XYZ file of C-alpha atoms in Angstrom:
405
model
C -14.614 31.476 -8.709
C -14.776 30.670 -5.052
C -18.461 29.206 -5.467
C -17.396 27.055 -8.385
C -14.474 25.700 -6.628
C -16.507 25.101 -3.449
C -18.973 23.032 -5.687
C -16.293 21.306 -7.402
C -14.718 20.196 -4.082
C -17.952 19.034 -2.706
C -18.623 16.776 -5.643
C -15.063 15.596 -6.053
C -15.219 14.807 -2.164
C -18.428 12.976 -2.279
C -17.146 11.047 -5.240
C -14.112 9.809 -3.320
C -15.393 9.825 0.313
C -16.176 6.093 0.792
C -12.960 4.910 -0.831
C -10.810 7.410 1.199
C -12.663 6.464 4.388
C -11.929 2.754 3.860
C -8.222 3.754 2.608
C -7.729 5.971 5.750
C -8.879 3.233 8.165
C -7.161 0.442 6.636
C -3.856 2.361 6.287
C -3.964 3.400 9.909
C -3.938 -0.338 10.817
C -1.681 -1.820 8.239
C 1.113 0.531 9.235
C 1.551 -2.118 11.999
C 0.839 -5.110 9.726
C 3.535 -7.400 10.756
C 3.171 -6.713 14.493
C -0.669 -7.049 14.564
C -0.543 -10.328 12.208
C 2.086 -11.932 14.626
C 0.015 -10.983 17.532
C -3.292 -12.219 16.147
C -1.639 -15.482 14.698
C 1.111 -16.677 17.064
C 1.150 -20.289 15.382
C 2.354 -18.800 12.276
C 5.102 -16.822 13.501
C 6.354 -18.481 16.707
C 8.501 -21.649 17.036
C 9.116 -23.081 20.457
C 11.517 -26.005 19.735
C 15.035 -26.106 20.663
C 18.355 -26.648 18.691
C 20.024 -25.034 15.802
C 17.877 -24.038 12.985
C 18.453 -25.684 9.555
C 19.597 -23.437 6.529
C 16.757 -21.783 4.809
C 17.561 -23.239 1.480
C 17.446 -26.587 2.987
C 14.100 -25.965 4.474
C 12.537 -24.930 1.162
C 13.851 -28.093 -0.534
C 12.287 -30.377 2.003
C 9.037 -28.183 1.580
C 9.234 -28.818 -2.117
C 10.102 -32.424 -1.840
C 7.170 -33.108 0.510
C 4.887 -31.302 -1.897
C 5.740 -31.560 -5.501
C 2.645 -29.506 -6.603
C 4.260 -26.273 -5.127
C 7.301 -24.186 -5.809
C 8.872 -21.737 -3.319
C 8.532 -18.173 -4.436
C 9.841 -16.043 -1.948
C 12.292 -17.547 0.917
C 13.644 -15.366 3.812
C 17.283 -16.635 4.299
C 17.466 -15.722 7.872
C 15.580 -16.948 10.920
C 14.771 -14.833 13.824
C 15.273 -16.614 17.314
C 11.891 -18.088 18.302
C 10.349 -17.465 15.062
C 9.030 -19.832 12.168
C 10.422 -19.586 8.622
C 7.537 -18.039 6.483
C 7.649 -18.801 2.698
C 5.498 -17.643 -0.041
C 4.751 -20.512 -2.638
C 3.182 -20.882 -5.979
C 1.737 -23.767 -7.864
C 3.711 -25.863 -10.514
C 2.156 -26.576 -13.712
C 0.350 -29.752 -14.015
C 1.648 -31.139 -17.195
C -1.420 -33.355 -17.744
C -3.618 -30.292 -18.058
C -0.866 -27.527 -18.685
C -2.710 -25.545 -15.990
C -1.475 -24.557 -12.316
C -2.265 -26.896 -9.533
C -4.801 -26.024 -7.063
C -3.083 -25.415 -3.678
C -5.594 -23.437 -1.828
C -2.820 -21.433 -0.131
C 0.307 -19.563 -0.913
C 2.050 -19.011 2.455
C 3.630 -21.756 4.434
C 5.316 -21.322 7.846
C 7.691 -24.065 9.222
C 9.479 -24.894 12.113
C 13.046 -23.952 11.349
C 14.692 -26.771 13.265
C 12.524 -29.807 11.692
C 10.985 -28.299 8.584
C 7.557 -29.453 9.949
C 4.616 -27.125 8.589
C 3.041 -25.005 11.436
C 0.620 -23.194 9.305
C -0.658 -22.252 5.787
C -2.929 -19.762 4.652
C -3.868 -17.960 1.408
C -2.590 -14.443 1.819
C -4.955 -11.773 1.265
C -7.917 -14.068 0.868
C -11.310 -12.357 1.297
C -11.979 -13.399 4.883
C -12.390 -11.852 8.114
C -11.074 -14.813 10.058
C -8.243 -14.142 12.552
C -5.856 -15.728 10.257
C -6.530 -13.597 7.306
C -7.698 -10.233 8.557
C -4.507 -8.232 8.370
C -3.591 -9.577 4.816
C -7.284 -8.971 3.991
C -6.891 -5.399 5.206
C -3.796 -4.856 3.248
C -4.959 -5.767 -0.081
C -8.398 -3.912 0.631
C -6.366 -0.854 1.187
C -5.130 -0.568 -2.395
C -7.355 -2.829 -4.650
C -10.756 -3.174 -2.591
C -10.302 -6.933 -3.497
C -11.668 -6.187 -7.143
C -10.666 -8.825 -9.526
C -8.288 -8.452 -12.496
C -10.007 -8.582 -15.808
C -7.952 -9.940 -18.661
C -4.824 -8.695 -16.932
C -6.190 -5.368 -15.969
C -6.110 -4.580 -12.314
C -9.403 -3.006 -11.787
C -8.948 -2.220 -8.154
C -5.489 -0.803 -8.532
C -6.562 1.327 -11.169
C -9.807 2.501 -9.464
C -7.847 3.481 -6.255
C -5.111 4.914 -8.343
C -7.903 7.226 -9.936
C -9.404 7.973 -6.580
C -5.665 9.064 -5.443
C -5.406 11.510 -8.615
C -8.627 13.111 -7.793
C -7.783 13.312 -4.054
C -4.378 14.980 -4.945
C -6.071 17.594 -7.117
C -8.974 18.139 -4.667
C -6.433 18.890 -1.985
C -5.219 22.031 -3.828
C -8.812 23.058 -4.418
C -9.730 22.573 -0.683
C -6.480 24.642 0.186
C -7.800 27.603 -2.050
C -11.229 27.600 -0.668
C -10.140 27.411 2.910
C -8.607 30.851 2.551
C -11.107 33.060 0.828
C -9.323 36.141 1.759
C -6.068 37.278 3.806
C -8.377 39.095 6.406
C -9.830 35.729 7.521
C -7.011 33.270 7.294
C -6.871 32.593 10.911
C -10.359 31.139 10.922
C -9.003 28.173 8.825
C -6.666 27.116 11.620
C -9.483 27.347 14.437
C -11.607 24.905 15.994
C -14.681 26.179 17.472
C -15.141 24.038 20.214
C -18.014 25.655 22.077
C -20.189 26.905 19.329
C -22.408 23.862 18.387
C -21.872 20.570 16.618
C -22.400 22.039 13.121
C -19.681 24.680 13.369
C -17.340 22.034 15.188
C -17.905 19.566 12.385
C -17.062 22.289 9.653
C -13.897 23.140 11.553
C -12.840 19.599 11.884
C -13.327 19.194 8.133
C -11.719 22.471 7.251
C -9.000 23.250 9.881
C -8.030 19.611 10.144
C -7.209 19.337 6.425
C -5.223 22.756 6.502
C -3.129 21.736 9.566
C -2.368 18.346 7.743
C -2.308 19.584 4.133
C 1.376 19.055 3.301
C 1.499 15.618 4.724
C -1.905 14.643 3.103
C -0.538 16.019 -0.235
C 2.465 13.881 0.092
C 0.323 10.723 1.077
C -1.955 11.351 -1.882
C 0.778 11.636 -4.486
C 2.664 8.601 -3.114
C -0.875 6.628 -3.387
C -0.692 7.349 -7.011
C 2.782 5.949 -7.207
C 1.807 2.935 -5.396
C -1.025 2.140 -7.621
C -0.111 3.813 -11.005
C 3.659 4.020 -10.651
C 4.633 2.197 -13.938
C 1.627 3.562 -15.742
C 1.624 7.126 -14.669
C 4.210 8.419 -12.331
C 7.349 6.649 -13.891
C 6.675 8.074 -17.367
C 6.376 11.714 -16.092
C 9.465 11.385 -13.893
C 11.590 9.737 -16.766
C 10.540 12.830 -18.917
C 12.380 14.976 -16.251
C 14.993 12.908 -14.986
C 16.043 9.530 -16.721
C 15.081 6.229 -15.037
C 16.580 2.727 -15.598
C 14.070 0.195 -17.081
C 12.694 -1.999 -14.268
C 13.454 -5.657 -14.483
C 9.974 -6.571 -14.367
C 9.409 -5.259 -17.790
C 11.539 -8.090 -19.633
C 9.592 -10.797 -21.152
C 11.013 -14.155 -21.512
C 9.285 -17.788 -22.046
C 7.641 -18.639 -18.714
C 7.544 -22.371 -19.720
C 11.400 -22.579 -20.424
C 11.807 -25.296 -17.520
C 13.830 -25.071 -14.182
C 16.317 -22.342 -13.946
C 19.962 -23.173 -14.484
C 21.165 -21.490 -11.107
C 19.893 -22.765 -7.929
C 18.907 -20.662 -4.909
C 22.179 -21.530 -3.271
C 24.145 -20.420 -6.528
C 22.216 -17.100 -6.436
C 22.504 -16.715 -2.742
C 26.284 -17.059 -3.046
C 26.350 -14.838 -6.093
C 24.251 -11.907 -4.407
C 26.607 -12.080 -1.436
C 29.625 -11.708 -3.535
C 28.329 -8.776 -5.626
C 26.906 -7.217 -2.723
C 30.282 -6.827 -1.011
C 31.782 -5.523 -4.277
C 29.093 -2.921 -4.277
C 29.769 -1.991 -0.615
C 26.560 -3.465 0.920
C 27.219 -4.237 4.506
C 23.945 -5.997 5.026
C 23.474 -9.817 4.621
C 21.321 -11.344 1.962
C 17.951 -11.388 3.754
C 15.749 -13.066 0.997
C 15.641 -14.231 -2.439
C 12.639 -14.760 -4.731
C 12.420 -16.687 -8.096
C 10.051 -15.025 -10.855
C 9.487 -17.876 -13.352
C 7.761 -15.523 -16.026
C 10.751 -13.355 -16.279
C 13.200 -15.785 -15.300
C 14.901 -13.642 -12.686
C 15.995 -13.936 -9.182
C 15.418 -11.062 -6.814
C 17.419 -10.651 -3.724
C 16.973 -8.248 -0.855
C 19.709 -7.115 1.720
C 18.449 -6.734 5.238
C 18.682 -8.181 8.828
C 15.889 -10.131 10.755
C 12.371 -9.452 9.415
C 13.441 -5.785 8.093
C 12.196 -6.737 4.502
C 10.334 -3.471 4.195
C 13.195 -1.350 5.272
C 12.377 0.387 8.569
C 14.296 3.583 8.046
C 15.251 5.731 5.161
C 14.875 4.768 1.455
C 14.482 1.078 1.932
C 16.830 -1.925 1.397
C 19.283 -2.645 -1.473
C 17.965 -5.041 -4.152
C 19.867 -6.925 -6.772
C 18.049 -8.872 -9.596
C 19.900 -11.726 -11.533
C 19.147 -13.658 -14.610
C 18.264 -17.292 -13.378
C 20.297 -18.850 -16.140
C 23.472 -16.811 -16.607
C 23.866 -14.935 -13.173
C 24.056 -11.572 -15.061
C 23.279 -8.709 -12.781
C 20.261 -7.334 -14.494
C 19.378 -4.463 -12.100
C 20.548 -3.069 -8.941
C 18.567 -0.816 -6.468
C 20.814 1.055 -4.101
C 19.046 3.256 -1.677
C 20.311 6.875 -2.030
C 22.096 6.274 -5.488
C 21.214 7.135 -8.935
C 19.555 9.797 -10.690
C 17.166 12.648 -9.093
C 14.449 10.532 -10.802
C 15.682 7.267 -9.232
C 15.943 8.860 -5.812
C 12.489 10.393 -6.021
C 10.944 6.992 -7.114
C 13.020 5.194 -4.321
C 11.272 7.528 -1.791
C 7.791 6.596 -2.777
C 7.073 3.564 -0.570
C 9.025 4.808 2.468
C 6.894 8.139 2.327
C 3.767 6.303 1.920
C 4.343 3.777 4.721
C 6.051 6.307 6.976
C 8.904 3.891 7.304
C 11.192 6.822 5.886
C 11.140 8.048 9.708
C 11.153 4.595 11.313
C 8.743 4.024 14.059
C 7.775 7.787 14.321
C 6.729 7.834 10.724
C 4.558 4.673 11.125
C 2.891 6.647 14.092
C 2.296 9.845 11.885
C 0.800 7.448 9.065
C -1.644 5.883 11.607
C -2.746 9.496 12.700
C -3.268 10.580 8.985
C -5.061 7.514 8.366
C -7.520 8.409 11.009
C -7.544 12.041 9.893
C -8.417 11.088 6.252
C -11.333 8.871 7.378
C -12.426 11.740 9.588
C -12.335 14.271 6.752
C -14.352 11.977 4.709
C -16.932 11.477 7.188
C -17.283 15.165 8.015
C -17.550 16.043 4.539
C -20.338 13.819 3.869
C -22.089 15.003 7.235
C -21.669 18.737 5.975
C -23.243 17.902 2.597
C -26.125 16.007 4.092
C -26.901 18.923 6.498
C -26.871 21.345 3.615
C -29.185 19.225 1.610
C -31.558 18.769 4.584
C -31.451 22.531 4.992
C -32.056 23.191 1.219
C -35.091 20.873 1.263
C -36.543 22.343 4.484
C -36.342 25.867 2.805
C -38.129 24.494 -0.564
C -40.692 22.819 1.440
C -41.485 26.131 3.382
C -41.619 28.103 0.155
C -44.067 25.428 -1.054
C -46.242 25.758 1.842
C -46.318 29.531 1.597
C -47.206 29.464 -2.093
C -50.121 26.955 -1.565
C -51.675 28.860 1.264
C -55.037 30.291 0.106
C -54.983 34.237 -0.179
C -56.868 36.239 2.586
C -60.239 37.140 1.452
C -61.694 40.751 1.863
C -62.971 41.224 5.219
C -61.101 38.501 6.807
């Protein structure tokens, strides 16, 4: 049994090594995506003008008026002092061709006092340029930048399947790390002074044992990040009921402009938020034409991800009627809802704030190291096996000694 599981672990590890190596390294970096991106691209984030900033909704209106081909998709409603207002945009439909306009960018940063554009970029473009490197790594982390084929997310599914294999293989690795109770201490030790091969083996085995619980959580939440709707939610819903996601509703995406404006929704969200006991301000709103929904998030400053706990409150409104379609309140709901709320905060480490993000960076480096040492151990074993076969071949090919020799 032990030999069979060892072989299974070896081949599952080899099959996923390159993917986990990349995911580990990129995960260690993007734990600090906002900080690194703003450091690399100050023109996209910093504004040095003087005077009071204009309301965010007015800045979005001015941008759309100056460029009729685009529509603001995601709009932060607060401007941090000394920062630009960064909006995500999408092309409108060209009525002559019935196809979206070609913009060449989907993120625009404007001076909050004048509305002047300070920078544009295509977020997550396949580019290692300074402007794109952090978003590029972010998308690489979970899709490898593989294209969608007929609406099928090949990259997300591939990395989701890798995460499933990784999750299962983690239990196999733990089992074979403790072949008997008599030698359990060895699985926690690092033989630093006994040669590179033993140290490499211990780095692979013992590092995995020490961090096993955290890596298992990371592996499972990786499945949730990529295949939440397809795999995790159906399983969780069978155990504890989940409310339907607002993204599942289907409406006519070409039904024209929504009846409610951004200002209407911002006011409505603030009112409903107070009724629900939300003390945070409305931090951003987003319009989703294909579902005729407005999404509103409640947070302060740039804390759109939620830097502590289970994230930020979110409310979803019908774009025509203002009906509250869905509310996501951290810490509220069924056991299944709480479980799903914890997935991104756990995966990103933000559930523990800055400390959690430091842990995620360390775990990302550990994952990359485990993948690399696993391949090294396999390569050494393969070379040793080849050497033994070659030695046997030389012995069998040697002529037999003749009588009298």
